[in-house]
mmCIF file of C-alpha atoms and ligand atoms in Angstrom:
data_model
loop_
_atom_site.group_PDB
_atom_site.id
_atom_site.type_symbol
_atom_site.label_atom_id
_atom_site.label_comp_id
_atom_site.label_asym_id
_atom_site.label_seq_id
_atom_site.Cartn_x
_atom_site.Cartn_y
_atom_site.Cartn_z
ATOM 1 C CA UNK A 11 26.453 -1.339 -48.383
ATOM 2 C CA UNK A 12 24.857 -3.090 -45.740
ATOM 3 C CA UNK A 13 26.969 -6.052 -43.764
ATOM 4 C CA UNK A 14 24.130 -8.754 -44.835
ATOM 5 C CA UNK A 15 24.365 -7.126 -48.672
ATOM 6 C CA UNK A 16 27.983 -8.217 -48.937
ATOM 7 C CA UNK A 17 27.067 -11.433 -46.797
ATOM 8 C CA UNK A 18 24.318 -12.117 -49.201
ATOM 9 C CA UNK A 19 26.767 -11.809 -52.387
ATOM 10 C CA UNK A 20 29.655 -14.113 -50.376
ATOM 11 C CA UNK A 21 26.715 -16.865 -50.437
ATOM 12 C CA UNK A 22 26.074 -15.800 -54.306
ATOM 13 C CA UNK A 23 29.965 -16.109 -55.244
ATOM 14 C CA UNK A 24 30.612 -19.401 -53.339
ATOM 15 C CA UNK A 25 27.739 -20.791 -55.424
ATOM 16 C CA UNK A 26 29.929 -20.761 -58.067
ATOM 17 C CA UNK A 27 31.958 -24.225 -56.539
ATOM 18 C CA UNK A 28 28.265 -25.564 -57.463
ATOM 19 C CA UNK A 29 29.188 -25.955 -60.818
ATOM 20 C CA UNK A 30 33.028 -27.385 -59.962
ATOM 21 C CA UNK A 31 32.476 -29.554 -57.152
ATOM 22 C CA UNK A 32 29.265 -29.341 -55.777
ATOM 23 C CA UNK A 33 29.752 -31.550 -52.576
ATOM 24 C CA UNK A 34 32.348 -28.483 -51.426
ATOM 25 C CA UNK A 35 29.248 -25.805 -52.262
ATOM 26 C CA UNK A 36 28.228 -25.998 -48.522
ATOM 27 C CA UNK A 37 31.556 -25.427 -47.395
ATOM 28 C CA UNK A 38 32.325 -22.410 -50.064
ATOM 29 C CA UNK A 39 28.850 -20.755 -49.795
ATOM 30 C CA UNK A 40 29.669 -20.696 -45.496
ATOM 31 C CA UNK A 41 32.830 -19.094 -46.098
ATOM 32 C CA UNK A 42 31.544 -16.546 -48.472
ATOM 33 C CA UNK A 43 28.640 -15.564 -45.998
ATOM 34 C CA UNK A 44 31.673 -15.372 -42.972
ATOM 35 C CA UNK A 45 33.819 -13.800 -45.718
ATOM 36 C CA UNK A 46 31.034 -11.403 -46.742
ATOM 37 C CA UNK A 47 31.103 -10.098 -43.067
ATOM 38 C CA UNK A 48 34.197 -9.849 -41.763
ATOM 39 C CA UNK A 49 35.809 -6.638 -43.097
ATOM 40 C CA UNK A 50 32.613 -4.994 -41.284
ATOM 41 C CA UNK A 51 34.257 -6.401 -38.133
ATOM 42 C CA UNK A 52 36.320 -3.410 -37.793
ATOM 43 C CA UNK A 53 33.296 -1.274 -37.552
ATOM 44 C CA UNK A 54 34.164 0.709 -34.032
ATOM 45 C CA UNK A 55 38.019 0.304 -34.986
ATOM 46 C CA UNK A 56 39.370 2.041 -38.114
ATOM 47 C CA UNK A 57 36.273 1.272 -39.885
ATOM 48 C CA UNK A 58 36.561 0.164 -43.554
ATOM 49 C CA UNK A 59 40.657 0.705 -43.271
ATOM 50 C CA UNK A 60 41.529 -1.898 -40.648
ATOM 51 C CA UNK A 61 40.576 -4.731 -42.368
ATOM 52 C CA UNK A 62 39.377 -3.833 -45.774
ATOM 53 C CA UNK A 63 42.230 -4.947 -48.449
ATOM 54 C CA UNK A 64 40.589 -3.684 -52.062
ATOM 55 C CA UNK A 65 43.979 -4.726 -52.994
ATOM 56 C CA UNK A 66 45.199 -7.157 -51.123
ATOM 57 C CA UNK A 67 42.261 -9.562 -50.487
ATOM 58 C CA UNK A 68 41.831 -9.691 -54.222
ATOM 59 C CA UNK A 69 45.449 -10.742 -55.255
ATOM 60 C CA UNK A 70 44.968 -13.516 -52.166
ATOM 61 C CA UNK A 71 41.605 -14.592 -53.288
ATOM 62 C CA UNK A 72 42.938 -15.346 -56.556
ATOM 63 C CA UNK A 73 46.054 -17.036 -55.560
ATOM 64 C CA UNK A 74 43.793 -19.188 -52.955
ATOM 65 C CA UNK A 75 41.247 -20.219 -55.665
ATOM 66 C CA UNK A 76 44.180 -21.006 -58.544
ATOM 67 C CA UNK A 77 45.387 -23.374 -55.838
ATOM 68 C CA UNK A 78 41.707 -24.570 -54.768
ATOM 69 C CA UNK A 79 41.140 -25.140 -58.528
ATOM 70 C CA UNK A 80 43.892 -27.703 -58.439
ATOM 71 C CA UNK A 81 43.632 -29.270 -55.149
ATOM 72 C CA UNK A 82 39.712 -29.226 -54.524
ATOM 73 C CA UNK A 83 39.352 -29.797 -50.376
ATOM 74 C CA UNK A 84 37.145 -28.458 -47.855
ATOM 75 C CA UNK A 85 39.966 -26.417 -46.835
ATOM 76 C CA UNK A 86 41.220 -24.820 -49.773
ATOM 77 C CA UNK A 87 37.564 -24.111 -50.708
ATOM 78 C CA UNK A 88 36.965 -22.450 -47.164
ATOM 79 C CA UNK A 89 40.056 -19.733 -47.799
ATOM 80 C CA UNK A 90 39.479 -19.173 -51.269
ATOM 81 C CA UNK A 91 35.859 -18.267 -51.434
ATOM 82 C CA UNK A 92 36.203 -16.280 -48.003
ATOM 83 C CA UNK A 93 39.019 -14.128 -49.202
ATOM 84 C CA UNK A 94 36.696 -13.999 -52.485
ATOM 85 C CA UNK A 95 33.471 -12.238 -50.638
ATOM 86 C CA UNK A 96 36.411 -10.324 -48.865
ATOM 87 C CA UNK A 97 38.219 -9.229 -51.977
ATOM 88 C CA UNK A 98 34.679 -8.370 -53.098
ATOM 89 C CA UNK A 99 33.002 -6.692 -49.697
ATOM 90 C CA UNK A 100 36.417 -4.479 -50.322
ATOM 91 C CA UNK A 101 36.070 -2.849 -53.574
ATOM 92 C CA UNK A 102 32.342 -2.569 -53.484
ATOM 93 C CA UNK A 103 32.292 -0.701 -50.518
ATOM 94 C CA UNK A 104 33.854 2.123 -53.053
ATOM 95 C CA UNK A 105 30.539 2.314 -55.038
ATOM 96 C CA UNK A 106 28.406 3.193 -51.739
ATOM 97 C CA UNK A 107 28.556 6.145 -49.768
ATOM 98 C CA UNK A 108 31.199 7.853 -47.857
ATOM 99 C CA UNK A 109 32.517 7.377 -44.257
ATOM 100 C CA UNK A 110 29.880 9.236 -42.440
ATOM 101 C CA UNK A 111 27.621 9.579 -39.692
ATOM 102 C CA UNK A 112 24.915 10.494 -42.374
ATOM 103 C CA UNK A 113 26.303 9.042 -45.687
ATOM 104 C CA UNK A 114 23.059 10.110 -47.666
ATOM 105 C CA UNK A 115 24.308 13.847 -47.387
ATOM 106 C CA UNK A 116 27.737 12.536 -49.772
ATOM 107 C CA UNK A 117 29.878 15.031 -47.610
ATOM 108 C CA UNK A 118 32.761 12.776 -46.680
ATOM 109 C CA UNK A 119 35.176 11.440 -49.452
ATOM 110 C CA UNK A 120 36.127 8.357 -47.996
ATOM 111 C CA UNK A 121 34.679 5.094 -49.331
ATOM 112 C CA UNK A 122 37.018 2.652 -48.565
ATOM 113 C CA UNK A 123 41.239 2.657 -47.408
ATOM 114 C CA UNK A 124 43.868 1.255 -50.684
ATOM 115 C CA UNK A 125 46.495 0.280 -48.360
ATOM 116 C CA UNK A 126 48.359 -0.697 -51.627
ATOM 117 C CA UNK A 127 48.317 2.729 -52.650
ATOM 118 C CA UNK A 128 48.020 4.079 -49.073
ATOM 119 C CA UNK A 129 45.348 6.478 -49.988
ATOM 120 C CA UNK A 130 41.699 6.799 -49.423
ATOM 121 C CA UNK A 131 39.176 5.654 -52.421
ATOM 122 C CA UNK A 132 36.556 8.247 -52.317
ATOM 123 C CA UNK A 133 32.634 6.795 -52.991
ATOM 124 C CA UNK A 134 30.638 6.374 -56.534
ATOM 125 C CA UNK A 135 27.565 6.265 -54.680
ATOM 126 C CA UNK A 136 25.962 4.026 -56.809
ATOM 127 C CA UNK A 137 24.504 3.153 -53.752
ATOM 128 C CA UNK A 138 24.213 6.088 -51.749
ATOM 129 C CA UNK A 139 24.378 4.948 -48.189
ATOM 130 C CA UNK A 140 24.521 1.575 -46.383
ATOM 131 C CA UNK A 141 20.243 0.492 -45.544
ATOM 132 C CA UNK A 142 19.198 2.964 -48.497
ATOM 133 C CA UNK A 143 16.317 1.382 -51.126
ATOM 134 C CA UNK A 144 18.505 0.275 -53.505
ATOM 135 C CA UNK A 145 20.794 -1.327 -51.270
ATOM 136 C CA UNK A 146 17.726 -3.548 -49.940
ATOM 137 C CA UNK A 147 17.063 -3.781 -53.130
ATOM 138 C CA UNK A 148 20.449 -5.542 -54.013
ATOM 139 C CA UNK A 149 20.669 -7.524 -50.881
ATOM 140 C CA UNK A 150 17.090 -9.235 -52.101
ATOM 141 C CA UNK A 151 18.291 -9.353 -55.828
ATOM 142 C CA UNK A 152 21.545 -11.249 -54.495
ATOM 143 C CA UNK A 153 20.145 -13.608 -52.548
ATOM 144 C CA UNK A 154 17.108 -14.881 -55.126
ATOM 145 C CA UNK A 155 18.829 -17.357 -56.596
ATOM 146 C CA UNK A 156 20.278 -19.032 -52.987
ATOM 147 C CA UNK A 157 17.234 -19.171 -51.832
ATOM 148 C CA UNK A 158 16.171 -21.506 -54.857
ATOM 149 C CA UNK A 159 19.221 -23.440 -54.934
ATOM 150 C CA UNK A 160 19.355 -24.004 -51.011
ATOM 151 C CA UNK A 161 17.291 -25.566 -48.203
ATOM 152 C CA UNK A 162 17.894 -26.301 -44.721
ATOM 153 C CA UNK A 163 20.498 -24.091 -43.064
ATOM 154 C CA UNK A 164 21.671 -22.372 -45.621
ATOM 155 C CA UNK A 165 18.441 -20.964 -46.908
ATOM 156 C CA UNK A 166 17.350 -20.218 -43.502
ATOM 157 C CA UNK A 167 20.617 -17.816 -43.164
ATOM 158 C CA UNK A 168 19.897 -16.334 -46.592
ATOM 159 C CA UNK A 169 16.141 -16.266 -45.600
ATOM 160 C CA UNK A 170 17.623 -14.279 -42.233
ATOM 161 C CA UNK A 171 19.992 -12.187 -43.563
ATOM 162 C CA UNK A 172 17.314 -10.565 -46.143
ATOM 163 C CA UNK A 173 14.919 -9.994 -43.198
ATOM 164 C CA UNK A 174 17.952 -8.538 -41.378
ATOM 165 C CA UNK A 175 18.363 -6.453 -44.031
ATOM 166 C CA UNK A 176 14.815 -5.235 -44.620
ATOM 167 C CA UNK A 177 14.767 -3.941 -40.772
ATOM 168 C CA UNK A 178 18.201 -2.096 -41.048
ATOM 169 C CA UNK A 179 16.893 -0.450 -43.953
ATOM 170 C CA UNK A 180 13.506 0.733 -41.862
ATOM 171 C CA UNK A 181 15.795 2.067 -39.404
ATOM 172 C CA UNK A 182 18.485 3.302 -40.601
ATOM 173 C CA UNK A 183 17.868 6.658 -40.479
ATOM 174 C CA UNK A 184 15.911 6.660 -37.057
ATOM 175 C CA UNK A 185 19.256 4.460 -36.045
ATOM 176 C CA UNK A 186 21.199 7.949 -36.447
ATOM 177 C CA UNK A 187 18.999 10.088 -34.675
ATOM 178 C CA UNK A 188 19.687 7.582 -31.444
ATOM 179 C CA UNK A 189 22.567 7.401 -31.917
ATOM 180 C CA UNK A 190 23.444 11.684 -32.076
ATOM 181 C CA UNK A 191 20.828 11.272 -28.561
ATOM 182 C CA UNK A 192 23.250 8.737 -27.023
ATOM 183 C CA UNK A 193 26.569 10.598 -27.979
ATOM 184 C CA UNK A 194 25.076 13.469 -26.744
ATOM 185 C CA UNK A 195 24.605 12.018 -23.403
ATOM 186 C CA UNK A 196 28.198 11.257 -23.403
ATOM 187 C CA UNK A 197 30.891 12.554 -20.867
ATOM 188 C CA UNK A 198 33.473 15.146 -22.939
ATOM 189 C CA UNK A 199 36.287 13.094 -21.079
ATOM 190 C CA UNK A 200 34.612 9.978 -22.676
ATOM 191 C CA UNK A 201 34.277 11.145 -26.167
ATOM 192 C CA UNK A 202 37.971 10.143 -27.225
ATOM 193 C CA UNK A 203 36.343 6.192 -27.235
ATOM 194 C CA UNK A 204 33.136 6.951 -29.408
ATOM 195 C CA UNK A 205 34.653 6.334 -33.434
ATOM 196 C CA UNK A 206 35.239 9.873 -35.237
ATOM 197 C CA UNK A 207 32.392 9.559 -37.483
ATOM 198 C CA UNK A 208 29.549 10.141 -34.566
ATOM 199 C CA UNK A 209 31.182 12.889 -33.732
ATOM 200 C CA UNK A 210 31.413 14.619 -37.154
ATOM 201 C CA UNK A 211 35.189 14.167 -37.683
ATOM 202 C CA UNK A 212 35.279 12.468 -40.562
ATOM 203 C CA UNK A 213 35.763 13.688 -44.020
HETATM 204 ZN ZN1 LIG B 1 32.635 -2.623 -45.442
#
């Protein structure tokens, strides 16, 4: 799934502090949009192992919120609902597509790392590739109801993130074809620094 899908769903879950202490929503929805993102960080390093935790983010995100629950501040808001859209970003990258130059082809078997069981979770394709239809689809289904509950900065982000995600999903298959050009134009001696998956080593 697309960066701004799981950013989209981090506003969606921290929406939820609406309902137990709505003057910390701004503060929760934030960290599940920066939560939403950051496993993605790791993009050109170890993608979707270095800092994807299925496991991990999940038992934190739990502990975090059982604590927020019972001392409601800014901070413990902050942690809890970013390792939430973490926890989340985590295991839903296993019902996309694989770890792939060209995920729509469903020829690698590598969705996202367990590091708890040390093994790699291999895709459901529910949605089959990061940009693809449905995924737009999702993105724009996540983000209806911030965009009624928000104004000001917060609904511009959501309002930005769903354009974001309409473009990616124009070009996401034009993306590759650059991107096989630009490898292409790459030094061999150079090729060690370009991630595995442009250069077809990744199932
Ligand atoms: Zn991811």
């Amino acid at each position: 799934m697309m960066a701004t899908t799981h950013a989209l769903l981090g506003v969606l879950l921290g929406s939820v502090s609406l309902f137990v202490a709505p003057e910390l929503a701004p503060v929760a929805v934030l960290a599940g949009f920066a939560g939403g993102v950051f496993p993605d960080l790791d993009l050109y390093s170890g993608h979707r192992k270095t800092l994807h935790f299925p496991v991990y983010f999940s038992i934190a995100a739990v502990a975090t919120l059982a604590i927020a629950a019972v001392v409601p501040t800014a901070l413990t808001f902050a942690v809890g609902f970013f390792l939430l859209a973490a926890a989340a970003h985590s295991v839903s990258d296993a019902f996309g597509g694989g770890l792939e130059l060209k995920p729509w082809l469903g020829q690698s078997e590598r969705a996202v790392y367990d590091h708890f069981r040390g093994q790699w979770i291999s895709p459901r394709r529910w949605i089959r590739y990061d940009g693809a239809p449905e995924d737009f689809a999702l993105a724009f289904a996540v983000a209806l109801p911030s965009l009624v509950l928000y104004d000001g900065t917060i609904q511009t982000l959501v309002v930005g993130a769903v354009l974001i995600s309409g473009v990616y999903a124009l070009l996401r298959k034009p993306l590759v074809r650059i991107a096989e050009w630009m490898v292409g134009q790459i030094p061999d001696h150079l090729l060690a620094y370009v991630p595995d998956r442009f250069v077809g080593d990744f199932v």
